[in-house]
mmCIF file of C-alpha atoms in Angstrom:
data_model
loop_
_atom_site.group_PDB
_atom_site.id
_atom_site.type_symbol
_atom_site.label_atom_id
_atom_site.label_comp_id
_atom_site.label_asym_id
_atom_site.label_seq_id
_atom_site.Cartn_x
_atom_site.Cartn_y
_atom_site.Cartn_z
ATOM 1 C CA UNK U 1 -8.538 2.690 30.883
ATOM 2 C CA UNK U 2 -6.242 5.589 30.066
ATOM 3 C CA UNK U 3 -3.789 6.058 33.006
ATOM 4 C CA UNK U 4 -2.309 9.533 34.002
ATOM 5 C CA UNK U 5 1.347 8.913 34.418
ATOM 6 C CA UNK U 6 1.778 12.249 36.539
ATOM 7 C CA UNK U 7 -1.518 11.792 38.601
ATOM 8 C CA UNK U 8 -1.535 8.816 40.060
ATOM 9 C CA UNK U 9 -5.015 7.153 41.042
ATOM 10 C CA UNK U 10 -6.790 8.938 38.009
ATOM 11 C CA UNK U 11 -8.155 6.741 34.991
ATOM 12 C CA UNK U 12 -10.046 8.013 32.220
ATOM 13 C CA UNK U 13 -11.706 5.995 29.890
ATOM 14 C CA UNK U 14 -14.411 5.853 26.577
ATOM 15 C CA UNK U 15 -17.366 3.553 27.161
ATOM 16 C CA UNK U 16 -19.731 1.982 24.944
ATOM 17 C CA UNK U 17 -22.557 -0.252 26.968
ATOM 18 C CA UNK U 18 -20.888 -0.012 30.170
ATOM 19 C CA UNK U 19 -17.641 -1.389 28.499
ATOM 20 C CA UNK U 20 -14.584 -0.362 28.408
ATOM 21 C CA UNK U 21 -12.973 0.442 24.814
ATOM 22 C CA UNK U 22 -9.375 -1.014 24.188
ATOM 23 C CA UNK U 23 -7.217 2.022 23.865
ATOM 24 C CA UNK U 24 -3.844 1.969 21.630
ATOM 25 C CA UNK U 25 -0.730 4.299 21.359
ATOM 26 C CA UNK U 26 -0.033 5.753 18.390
ATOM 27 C CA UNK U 27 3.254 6.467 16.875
ATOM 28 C CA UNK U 28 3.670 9.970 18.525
ATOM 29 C CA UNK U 29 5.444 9.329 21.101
ATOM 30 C CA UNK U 30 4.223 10.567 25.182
ATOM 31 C CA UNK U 31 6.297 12.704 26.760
ATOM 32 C CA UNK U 32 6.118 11.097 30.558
ATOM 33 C CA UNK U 33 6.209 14.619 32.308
ATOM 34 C CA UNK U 34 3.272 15.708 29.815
ATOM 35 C CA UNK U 35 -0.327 16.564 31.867
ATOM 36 C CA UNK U 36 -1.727 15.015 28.317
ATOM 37 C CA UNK U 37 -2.607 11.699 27.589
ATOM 38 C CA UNK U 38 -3.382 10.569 24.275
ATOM 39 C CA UNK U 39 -5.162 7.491 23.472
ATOM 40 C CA UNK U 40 -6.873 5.799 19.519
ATOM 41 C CA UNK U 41 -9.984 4.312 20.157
ATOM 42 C CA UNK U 42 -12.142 2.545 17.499
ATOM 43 C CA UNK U 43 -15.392 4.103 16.721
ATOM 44 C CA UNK U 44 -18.372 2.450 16.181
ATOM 45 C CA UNK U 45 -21.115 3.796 13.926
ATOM 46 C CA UNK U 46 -23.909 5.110 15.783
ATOM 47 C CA UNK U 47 -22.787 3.615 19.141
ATOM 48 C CA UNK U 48 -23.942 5.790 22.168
ATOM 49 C CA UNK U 49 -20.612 6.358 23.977
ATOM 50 C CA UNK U 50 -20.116 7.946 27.450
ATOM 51 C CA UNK U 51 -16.582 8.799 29.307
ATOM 52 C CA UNK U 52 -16.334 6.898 32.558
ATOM 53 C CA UNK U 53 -13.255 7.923 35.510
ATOM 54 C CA UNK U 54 -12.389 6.205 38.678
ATOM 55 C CA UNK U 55 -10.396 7.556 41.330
ATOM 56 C CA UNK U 56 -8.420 5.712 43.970
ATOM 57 C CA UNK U 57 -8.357 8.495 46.986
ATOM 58 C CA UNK U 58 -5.529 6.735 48.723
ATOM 59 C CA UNK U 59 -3.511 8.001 46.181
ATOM 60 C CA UNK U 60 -5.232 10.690 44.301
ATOM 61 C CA UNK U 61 -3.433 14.483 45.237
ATOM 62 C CA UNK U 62 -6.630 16.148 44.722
ATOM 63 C CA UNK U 63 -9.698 14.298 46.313
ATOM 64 C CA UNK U 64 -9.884 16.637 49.040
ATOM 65 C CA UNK U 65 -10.436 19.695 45.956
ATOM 66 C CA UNK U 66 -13.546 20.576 44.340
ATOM 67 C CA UNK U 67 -13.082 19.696 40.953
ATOM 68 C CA UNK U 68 -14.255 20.418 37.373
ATOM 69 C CA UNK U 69 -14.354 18.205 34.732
ATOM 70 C CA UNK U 70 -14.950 19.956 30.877
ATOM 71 C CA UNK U 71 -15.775 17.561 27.946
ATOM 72 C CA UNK U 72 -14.994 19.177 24.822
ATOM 73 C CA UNK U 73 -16.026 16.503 21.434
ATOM 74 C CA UNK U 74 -14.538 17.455 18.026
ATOM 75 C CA UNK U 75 -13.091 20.793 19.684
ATOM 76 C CA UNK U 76 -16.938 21.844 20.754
ATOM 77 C CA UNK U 77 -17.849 22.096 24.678
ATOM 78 C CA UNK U 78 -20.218 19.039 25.781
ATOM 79 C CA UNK U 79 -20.612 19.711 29.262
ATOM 80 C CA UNK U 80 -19.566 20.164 32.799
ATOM 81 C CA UNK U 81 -19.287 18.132 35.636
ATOM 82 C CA UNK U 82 -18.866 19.645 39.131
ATOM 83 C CA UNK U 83 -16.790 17.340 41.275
ATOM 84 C CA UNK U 84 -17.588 18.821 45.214
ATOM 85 C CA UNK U 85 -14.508 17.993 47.964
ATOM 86 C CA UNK U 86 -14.256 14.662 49.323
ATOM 87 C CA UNK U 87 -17.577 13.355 47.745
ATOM 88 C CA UNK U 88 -15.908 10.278 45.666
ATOM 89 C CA UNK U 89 -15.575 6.605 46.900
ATOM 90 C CA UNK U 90 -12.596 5.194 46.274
ATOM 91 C CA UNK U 91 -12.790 2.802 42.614
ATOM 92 C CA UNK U 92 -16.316 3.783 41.558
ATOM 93 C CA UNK U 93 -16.933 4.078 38.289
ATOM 94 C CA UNK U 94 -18.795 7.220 37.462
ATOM 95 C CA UNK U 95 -19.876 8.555 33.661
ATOM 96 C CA UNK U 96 -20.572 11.268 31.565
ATOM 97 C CA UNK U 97 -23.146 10.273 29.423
ATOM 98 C CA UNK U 98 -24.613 13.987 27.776
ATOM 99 C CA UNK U 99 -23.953 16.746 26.150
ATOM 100 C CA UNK U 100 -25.859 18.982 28.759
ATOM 101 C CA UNK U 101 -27.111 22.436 28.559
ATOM 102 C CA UNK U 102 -28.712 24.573 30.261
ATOM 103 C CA UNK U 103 -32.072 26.418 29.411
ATOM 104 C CA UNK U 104 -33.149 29.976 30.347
ATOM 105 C CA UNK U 105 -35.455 28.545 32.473
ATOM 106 C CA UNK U 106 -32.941 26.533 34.701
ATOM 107 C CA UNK U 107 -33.864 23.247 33.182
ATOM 108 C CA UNK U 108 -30.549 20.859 32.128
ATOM 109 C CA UNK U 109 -31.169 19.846 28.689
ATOM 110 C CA UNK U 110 -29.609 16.203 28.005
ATOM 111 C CA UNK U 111 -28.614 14.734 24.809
ATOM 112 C CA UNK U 112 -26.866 11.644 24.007
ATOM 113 C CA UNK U 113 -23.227 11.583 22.653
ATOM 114 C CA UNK U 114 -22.916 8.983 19.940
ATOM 115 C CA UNK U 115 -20.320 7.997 17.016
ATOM 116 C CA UNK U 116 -21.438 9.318 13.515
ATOM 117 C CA UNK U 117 -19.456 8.250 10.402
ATOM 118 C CA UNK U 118 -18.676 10.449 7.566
ATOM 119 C CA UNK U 119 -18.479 10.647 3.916
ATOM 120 C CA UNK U 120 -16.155 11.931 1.748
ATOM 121 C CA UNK U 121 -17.613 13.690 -1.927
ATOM 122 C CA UNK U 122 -15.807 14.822 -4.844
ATOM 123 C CA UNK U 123 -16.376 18.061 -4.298
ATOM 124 C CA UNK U 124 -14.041 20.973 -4.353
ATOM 125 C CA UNK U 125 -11.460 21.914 -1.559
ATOM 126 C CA UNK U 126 -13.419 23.944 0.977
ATOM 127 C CA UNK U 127 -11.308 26.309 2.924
ATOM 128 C CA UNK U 128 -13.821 26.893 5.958
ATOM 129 C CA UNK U 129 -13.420 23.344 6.873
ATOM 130 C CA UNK U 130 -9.789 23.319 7.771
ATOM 131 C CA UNK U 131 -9.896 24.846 10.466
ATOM 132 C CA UNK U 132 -13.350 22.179 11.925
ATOM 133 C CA UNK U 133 -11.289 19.456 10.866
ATOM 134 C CA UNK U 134 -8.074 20.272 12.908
ATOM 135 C CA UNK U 135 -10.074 18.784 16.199
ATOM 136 C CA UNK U 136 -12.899 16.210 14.569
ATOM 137 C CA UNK U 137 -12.441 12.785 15.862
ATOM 138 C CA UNK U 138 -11.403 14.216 19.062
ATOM 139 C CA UNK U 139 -13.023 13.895 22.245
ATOM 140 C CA UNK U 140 -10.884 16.008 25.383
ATOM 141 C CA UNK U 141 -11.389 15.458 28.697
ATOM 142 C CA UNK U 142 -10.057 18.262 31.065
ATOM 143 C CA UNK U 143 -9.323 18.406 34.452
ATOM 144 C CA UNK U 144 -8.998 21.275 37.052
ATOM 145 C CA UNK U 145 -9.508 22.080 39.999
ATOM 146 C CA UNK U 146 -10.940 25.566 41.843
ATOM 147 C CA UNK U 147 -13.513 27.250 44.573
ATOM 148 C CA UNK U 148 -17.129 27.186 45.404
ATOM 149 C CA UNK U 149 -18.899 29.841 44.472
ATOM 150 C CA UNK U 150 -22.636 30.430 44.209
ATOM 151 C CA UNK U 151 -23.948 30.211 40.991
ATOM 152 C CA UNK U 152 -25.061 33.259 39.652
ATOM 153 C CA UNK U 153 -26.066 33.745 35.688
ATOM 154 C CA UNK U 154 -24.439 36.658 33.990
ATOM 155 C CA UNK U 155 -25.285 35.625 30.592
ATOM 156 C CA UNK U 156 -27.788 33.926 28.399
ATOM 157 C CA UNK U 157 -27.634 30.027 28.159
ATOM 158 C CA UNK U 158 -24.937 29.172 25.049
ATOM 159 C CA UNK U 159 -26.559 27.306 22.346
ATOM 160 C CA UNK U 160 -26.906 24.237 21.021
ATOM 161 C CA UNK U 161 -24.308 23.741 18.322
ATOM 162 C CA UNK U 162 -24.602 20.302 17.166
ATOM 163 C CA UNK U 163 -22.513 18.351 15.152
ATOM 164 C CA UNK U 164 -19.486 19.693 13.741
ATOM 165 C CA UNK U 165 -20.124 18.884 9.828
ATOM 166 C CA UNK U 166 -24.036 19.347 9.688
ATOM 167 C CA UNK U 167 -24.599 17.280 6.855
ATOM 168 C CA UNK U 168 -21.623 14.724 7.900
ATOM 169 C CA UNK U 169 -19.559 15.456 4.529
ATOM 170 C CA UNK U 170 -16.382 16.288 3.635
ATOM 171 C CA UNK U 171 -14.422 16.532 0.684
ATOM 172 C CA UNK U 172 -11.854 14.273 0.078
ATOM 173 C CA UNK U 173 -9.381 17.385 -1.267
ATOM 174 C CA UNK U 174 -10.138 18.669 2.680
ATOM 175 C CA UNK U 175 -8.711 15.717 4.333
ATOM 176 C CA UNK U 176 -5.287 15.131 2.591
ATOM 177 C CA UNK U 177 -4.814 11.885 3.274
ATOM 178 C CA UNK U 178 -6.008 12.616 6.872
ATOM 179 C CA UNK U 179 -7.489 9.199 8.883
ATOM 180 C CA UNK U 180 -10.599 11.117 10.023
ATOM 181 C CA UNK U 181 -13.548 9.012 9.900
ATOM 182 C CA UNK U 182 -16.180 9.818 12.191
ATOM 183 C CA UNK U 183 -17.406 12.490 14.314
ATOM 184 C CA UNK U 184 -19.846 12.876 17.167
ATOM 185 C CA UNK U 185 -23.709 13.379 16.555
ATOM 186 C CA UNK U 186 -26.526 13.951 19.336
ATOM 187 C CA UNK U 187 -29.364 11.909 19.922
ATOM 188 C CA UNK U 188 -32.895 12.717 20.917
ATOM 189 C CA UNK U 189 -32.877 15.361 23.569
ATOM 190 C CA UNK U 190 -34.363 15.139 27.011
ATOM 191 C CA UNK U 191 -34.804 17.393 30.518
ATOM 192 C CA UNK U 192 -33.265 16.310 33.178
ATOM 193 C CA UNK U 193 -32.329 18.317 36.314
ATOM 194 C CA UNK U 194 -31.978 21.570 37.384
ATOM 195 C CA UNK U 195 -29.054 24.009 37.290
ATOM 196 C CA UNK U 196 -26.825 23.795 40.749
ATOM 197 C CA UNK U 197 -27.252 26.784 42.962
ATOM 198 C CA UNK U 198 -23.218 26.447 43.174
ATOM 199 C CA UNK U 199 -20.494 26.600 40.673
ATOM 200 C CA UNK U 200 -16.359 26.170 40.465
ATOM 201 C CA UNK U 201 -14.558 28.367 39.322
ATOM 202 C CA UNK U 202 -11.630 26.947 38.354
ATOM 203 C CA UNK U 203 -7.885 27.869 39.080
ATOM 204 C CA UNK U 204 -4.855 27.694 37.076
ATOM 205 C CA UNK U 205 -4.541 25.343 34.651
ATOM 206 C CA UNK U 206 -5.702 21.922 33.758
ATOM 207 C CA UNK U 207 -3.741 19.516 35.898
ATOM 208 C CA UNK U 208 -4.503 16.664 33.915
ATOM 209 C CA UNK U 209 -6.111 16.292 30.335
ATOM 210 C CA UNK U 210 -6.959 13.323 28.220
ATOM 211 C CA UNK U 211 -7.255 13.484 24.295
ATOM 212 C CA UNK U 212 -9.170 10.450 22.896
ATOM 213 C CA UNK U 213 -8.980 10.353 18.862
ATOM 214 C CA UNK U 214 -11.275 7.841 17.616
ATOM 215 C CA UNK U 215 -11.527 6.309 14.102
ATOM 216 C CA UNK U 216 -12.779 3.613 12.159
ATOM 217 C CA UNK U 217 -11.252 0.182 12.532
ATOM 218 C CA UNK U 218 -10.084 0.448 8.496
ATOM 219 C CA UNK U 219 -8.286 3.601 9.379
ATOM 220 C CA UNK U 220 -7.012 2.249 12.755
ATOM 221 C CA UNK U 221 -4.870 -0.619 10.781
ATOM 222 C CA UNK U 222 -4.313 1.937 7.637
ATOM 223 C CA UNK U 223 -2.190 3.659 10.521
ATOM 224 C CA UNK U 224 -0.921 0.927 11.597
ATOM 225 C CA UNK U 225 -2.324 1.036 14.894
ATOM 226 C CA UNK U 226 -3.860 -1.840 14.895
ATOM 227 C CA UNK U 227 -2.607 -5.240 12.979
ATOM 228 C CA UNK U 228 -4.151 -5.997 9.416
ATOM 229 C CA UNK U 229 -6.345 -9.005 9.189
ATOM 230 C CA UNK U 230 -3.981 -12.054 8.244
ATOM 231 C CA UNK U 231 -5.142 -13.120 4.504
ATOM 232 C CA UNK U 232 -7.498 -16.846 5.003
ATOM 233 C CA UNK U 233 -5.607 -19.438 4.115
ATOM 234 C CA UNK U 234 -6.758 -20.928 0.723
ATOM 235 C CA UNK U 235 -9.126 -23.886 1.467
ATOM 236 C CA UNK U 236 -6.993 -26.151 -0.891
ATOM 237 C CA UNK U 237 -4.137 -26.065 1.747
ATOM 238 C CA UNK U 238 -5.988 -26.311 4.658
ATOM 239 C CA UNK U 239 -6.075 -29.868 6.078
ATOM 240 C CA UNK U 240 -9.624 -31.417 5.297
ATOM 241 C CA UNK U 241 -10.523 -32.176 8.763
ATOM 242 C CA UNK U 242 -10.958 -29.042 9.468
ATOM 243 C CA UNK U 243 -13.596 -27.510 6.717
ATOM 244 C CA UNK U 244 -17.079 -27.207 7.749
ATOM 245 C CA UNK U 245 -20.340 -28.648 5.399
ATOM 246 C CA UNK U 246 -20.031 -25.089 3.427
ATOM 247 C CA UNK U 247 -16.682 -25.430 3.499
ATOM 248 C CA UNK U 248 -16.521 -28.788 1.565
ATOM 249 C CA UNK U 249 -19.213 -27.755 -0.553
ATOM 250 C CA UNK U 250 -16.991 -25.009 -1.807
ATOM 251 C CA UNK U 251 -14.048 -26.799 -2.144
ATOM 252 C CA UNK U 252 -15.816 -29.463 -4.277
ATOM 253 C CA UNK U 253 -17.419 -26.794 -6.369
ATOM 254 C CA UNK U 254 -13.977 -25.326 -7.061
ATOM 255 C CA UNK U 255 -12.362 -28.542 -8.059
ATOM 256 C CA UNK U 256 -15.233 -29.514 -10.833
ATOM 257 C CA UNK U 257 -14.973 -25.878 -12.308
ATOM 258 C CA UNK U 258 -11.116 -26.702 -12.317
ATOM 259 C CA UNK U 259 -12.060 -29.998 -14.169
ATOM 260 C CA UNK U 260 -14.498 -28.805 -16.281
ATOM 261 C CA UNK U 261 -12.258 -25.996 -17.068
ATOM 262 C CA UNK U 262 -9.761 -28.332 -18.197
ATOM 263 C CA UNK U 263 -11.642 -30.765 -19.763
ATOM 264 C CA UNK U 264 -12.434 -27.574 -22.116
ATOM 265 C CA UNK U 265 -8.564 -26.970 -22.804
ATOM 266 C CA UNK U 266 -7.977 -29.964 -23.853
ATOM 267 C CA UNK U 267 -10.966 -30.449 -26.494
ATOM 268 C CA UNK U 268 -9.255 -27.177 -27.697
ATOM 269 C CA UNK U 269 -6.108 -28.377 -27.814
ATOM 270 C CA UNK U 270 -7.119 -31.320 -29.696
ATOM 271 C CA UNK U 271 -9.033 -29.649 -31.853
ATOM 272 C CA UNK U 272 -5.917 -26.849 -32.902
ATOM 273 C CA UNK U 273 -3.725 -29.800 -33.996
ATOM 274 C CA UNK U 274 -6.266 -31.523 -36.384
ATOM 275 C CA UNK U 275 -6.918 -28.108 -37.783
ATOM 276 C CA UNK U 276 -3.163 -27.932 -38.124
ATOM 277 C CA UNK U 277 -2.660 -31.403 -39.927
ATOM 278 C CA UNK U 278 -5.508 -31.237 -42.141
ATOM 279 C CA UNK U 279 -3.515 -27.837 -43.481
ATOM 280 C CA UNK U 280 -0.397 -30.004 -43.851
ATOM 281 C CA UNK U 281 -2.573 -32.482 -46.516
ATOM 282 C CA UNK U 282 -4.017 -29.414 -48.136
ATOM 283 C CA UNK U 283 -0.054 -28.238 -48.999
ATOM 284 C CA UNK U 284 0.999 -31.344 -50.530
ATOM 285 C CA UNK U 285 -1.199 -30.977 -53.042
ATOM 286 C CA UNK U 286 -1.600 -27.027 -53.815
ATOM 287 C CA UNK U 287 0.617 -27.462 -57.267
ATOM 288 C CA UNK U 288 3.285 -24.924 -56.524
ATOM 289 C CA UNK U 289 6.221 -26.904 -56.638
ATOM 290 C CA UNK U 290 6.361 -29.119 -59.889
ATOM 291 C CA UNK U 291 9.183 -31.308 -60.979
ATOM 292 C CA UNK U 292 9.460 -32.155 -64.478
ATOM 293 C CA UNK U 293 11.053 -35.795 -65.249
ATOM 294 C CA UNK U 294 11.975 -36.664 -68.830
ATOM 295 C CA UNK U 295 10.761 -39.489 -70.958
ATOM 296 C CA UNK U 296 13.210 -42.116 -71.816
ATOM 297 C CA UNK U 297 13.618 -41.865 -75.541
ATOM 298 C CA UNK U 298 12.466 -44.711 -77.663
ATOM 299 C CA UNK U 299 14.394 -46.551 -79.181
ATOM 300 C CA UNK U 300 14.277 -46.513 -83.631
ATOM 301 C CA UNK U 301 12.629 -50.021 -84.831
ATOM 302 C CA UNK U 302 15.338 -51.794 -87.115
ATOM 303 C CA UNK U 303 14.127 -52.327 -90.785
ATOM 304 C CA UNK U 304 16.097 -54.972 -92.750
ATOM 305 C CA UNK U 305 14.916 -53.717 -96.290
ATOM 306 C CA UNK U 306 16.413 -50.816 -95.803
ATOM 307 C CA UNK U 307 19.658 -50.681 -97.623
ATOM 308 C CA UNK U 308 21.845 -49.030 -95.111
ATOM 309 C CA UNK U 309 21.105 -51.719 -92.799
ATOM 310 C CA UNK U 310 23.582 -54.342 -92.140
ATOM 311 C CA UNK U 311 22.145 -58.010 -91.159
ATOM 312 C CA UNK U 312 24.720 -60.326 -89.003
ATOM 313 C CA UNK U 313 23.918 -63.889 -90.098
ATOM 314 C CA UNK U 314 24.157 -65.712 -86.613
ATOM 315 C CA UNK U 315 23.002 -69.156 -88.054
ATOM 316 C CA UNK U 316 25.957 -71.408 -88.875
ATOM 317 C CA UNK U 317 25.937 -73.481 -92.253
ATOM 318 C CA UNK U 318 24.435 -76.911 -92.140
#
């Protein structure tokens, strides 16, 4: 629940089935003495949502006021609640759960207020969104207070406008980097009620206002406004006692592949370095370095007819 740190005993708060959303600062920082709160919320997709208040009265300024309350979601009005003096117990939670509007006929027409995500498209820049985008993801809750008056109608019933982007597009040029994820969409409508034969008419301005921006958990922690998810811990270094059946199985599976995997790398290897040593044998032989080696010369055979040659008698004389 969003406190109001200048009017005490008034919470504000974003519900989703009757619970509470968390609520986070983000890194603009509150000015104490502001009458605006601001608050990130994390939207989720096609969740009904409703905005819920309590009011202590022992503390509360303005319980003895008639009150207004205006709703205004992505910058459009979504209704008006009429708060009459002294009508409020102390710590009950009360909601806002439409966007109401009235017929010509006096009937309330009710429609529930839910989160809608959008999409981005490649399309080109277009200017006319700007301006929408300024309050989508916005939801502005405004307090005054003012004087009974009889209702009267001076004007024809305002109509239904719907969701900001019709189609729920944008173009990614349009949001320049811009964490705006979802808007708000309208369910089913229903009738429910009649018109009040009283109105307030408010006085002055707002004396207290609360601005909830909501966006997608991704874009919450892109901001860091929330924490990013811690990266799992590898199952090889978590201790073994701890894995679960699918767990194991995994980690089993992993360690064969690793095997197997290396198993592989080492045929390879092996392979490579017989390729490489049957290309050693194959240069030994290739014939392109060739050393020559001379033959010893013969020797000439001694021939003792010839004349030139002279015979040593080594034979003594008997």
């Amino acid at each position: 629940m969003a406190f109001h740190p200048i009017v005490p005993g008034l919470t504000v708060s974003i519900d989703v089935a009757g619970q509470d959303l968390p609520e986070y600062n983000g890194d603009d920082a509150q000015d104490p003495s502001s009458k605006t709160v601001t608050k990130y919320i994390e939207a989720l997709s096609g969740a009904e949502f409703a905005i819920s208040y309590r009011l202590d009265t022992n503390v509360f300024a303005f319980a003895s006021h008639a009150m207004s309350i205006s709703v205004y979601c992505d910058g459009d009005p979504a209704g008006r609640t009429l708060v009459p003096p002294n009508v409020t117990i102390s710590g009950t939670r009360n909601s806002i759960r439409h966007h109401i509007q009235e017929s010509i006929n006096g009937d309330l027409i009710r429609r529930p207020m839910m989160f809608s995500d959008l999409t981005t498209s490649e399309a080109e820049v277009n200017k006319d969104l700007f301006s929408k985008l300024k309050t989508v993801g916005t939801i502005v809750v405004k307090w005054h207070t003012g004087k009974i008056v009889p209702f009267t109608r001076t004007s024809a019933p305002s109509p239904f406008l719907g969701a900001k982007l019709a189609n729920g597009k944008v173009p990614e040029k349009n949001l320049k980097g811009q964490a705006i994820t979802h808007q708000t969409a309208y369910g089913q409508e229903f009738r429910q009620g009649r018109v009040s034969n009283f109105t307030i008419r408010c006085t002055g301005e707002p004396f207290a206002i609360f601005e909830f921006r909501y966006r997608s958990h991704a874009a919450l922690q892109s901001m860091g406004i929330l924490p990013r998810s811690p990266s799992p811990i590898p199952l090889e270094d978590r201790n073994i006692e701890d894995l679960n059946q699918e767990e194991m199985r995994e980690l089993l599976r992993r360690q064969q592949r690793q095997r197997e995997s290396s198993g592989v790398a080492i045929k390879r290897e092996i392979k490579r370095e017989r390729s490489e040593f049957e290309d050693d044998d194959d240069d030994d032989d290739d014939g392109d370095d060739v050393e020559i080696v001379d033959r010893p010369e013969k020797k000439p055979r001694l021939d003792v007819n010839d004349p030139g040659t002279e015979v040593v008698d080594l034979c003594g004389d008997d």
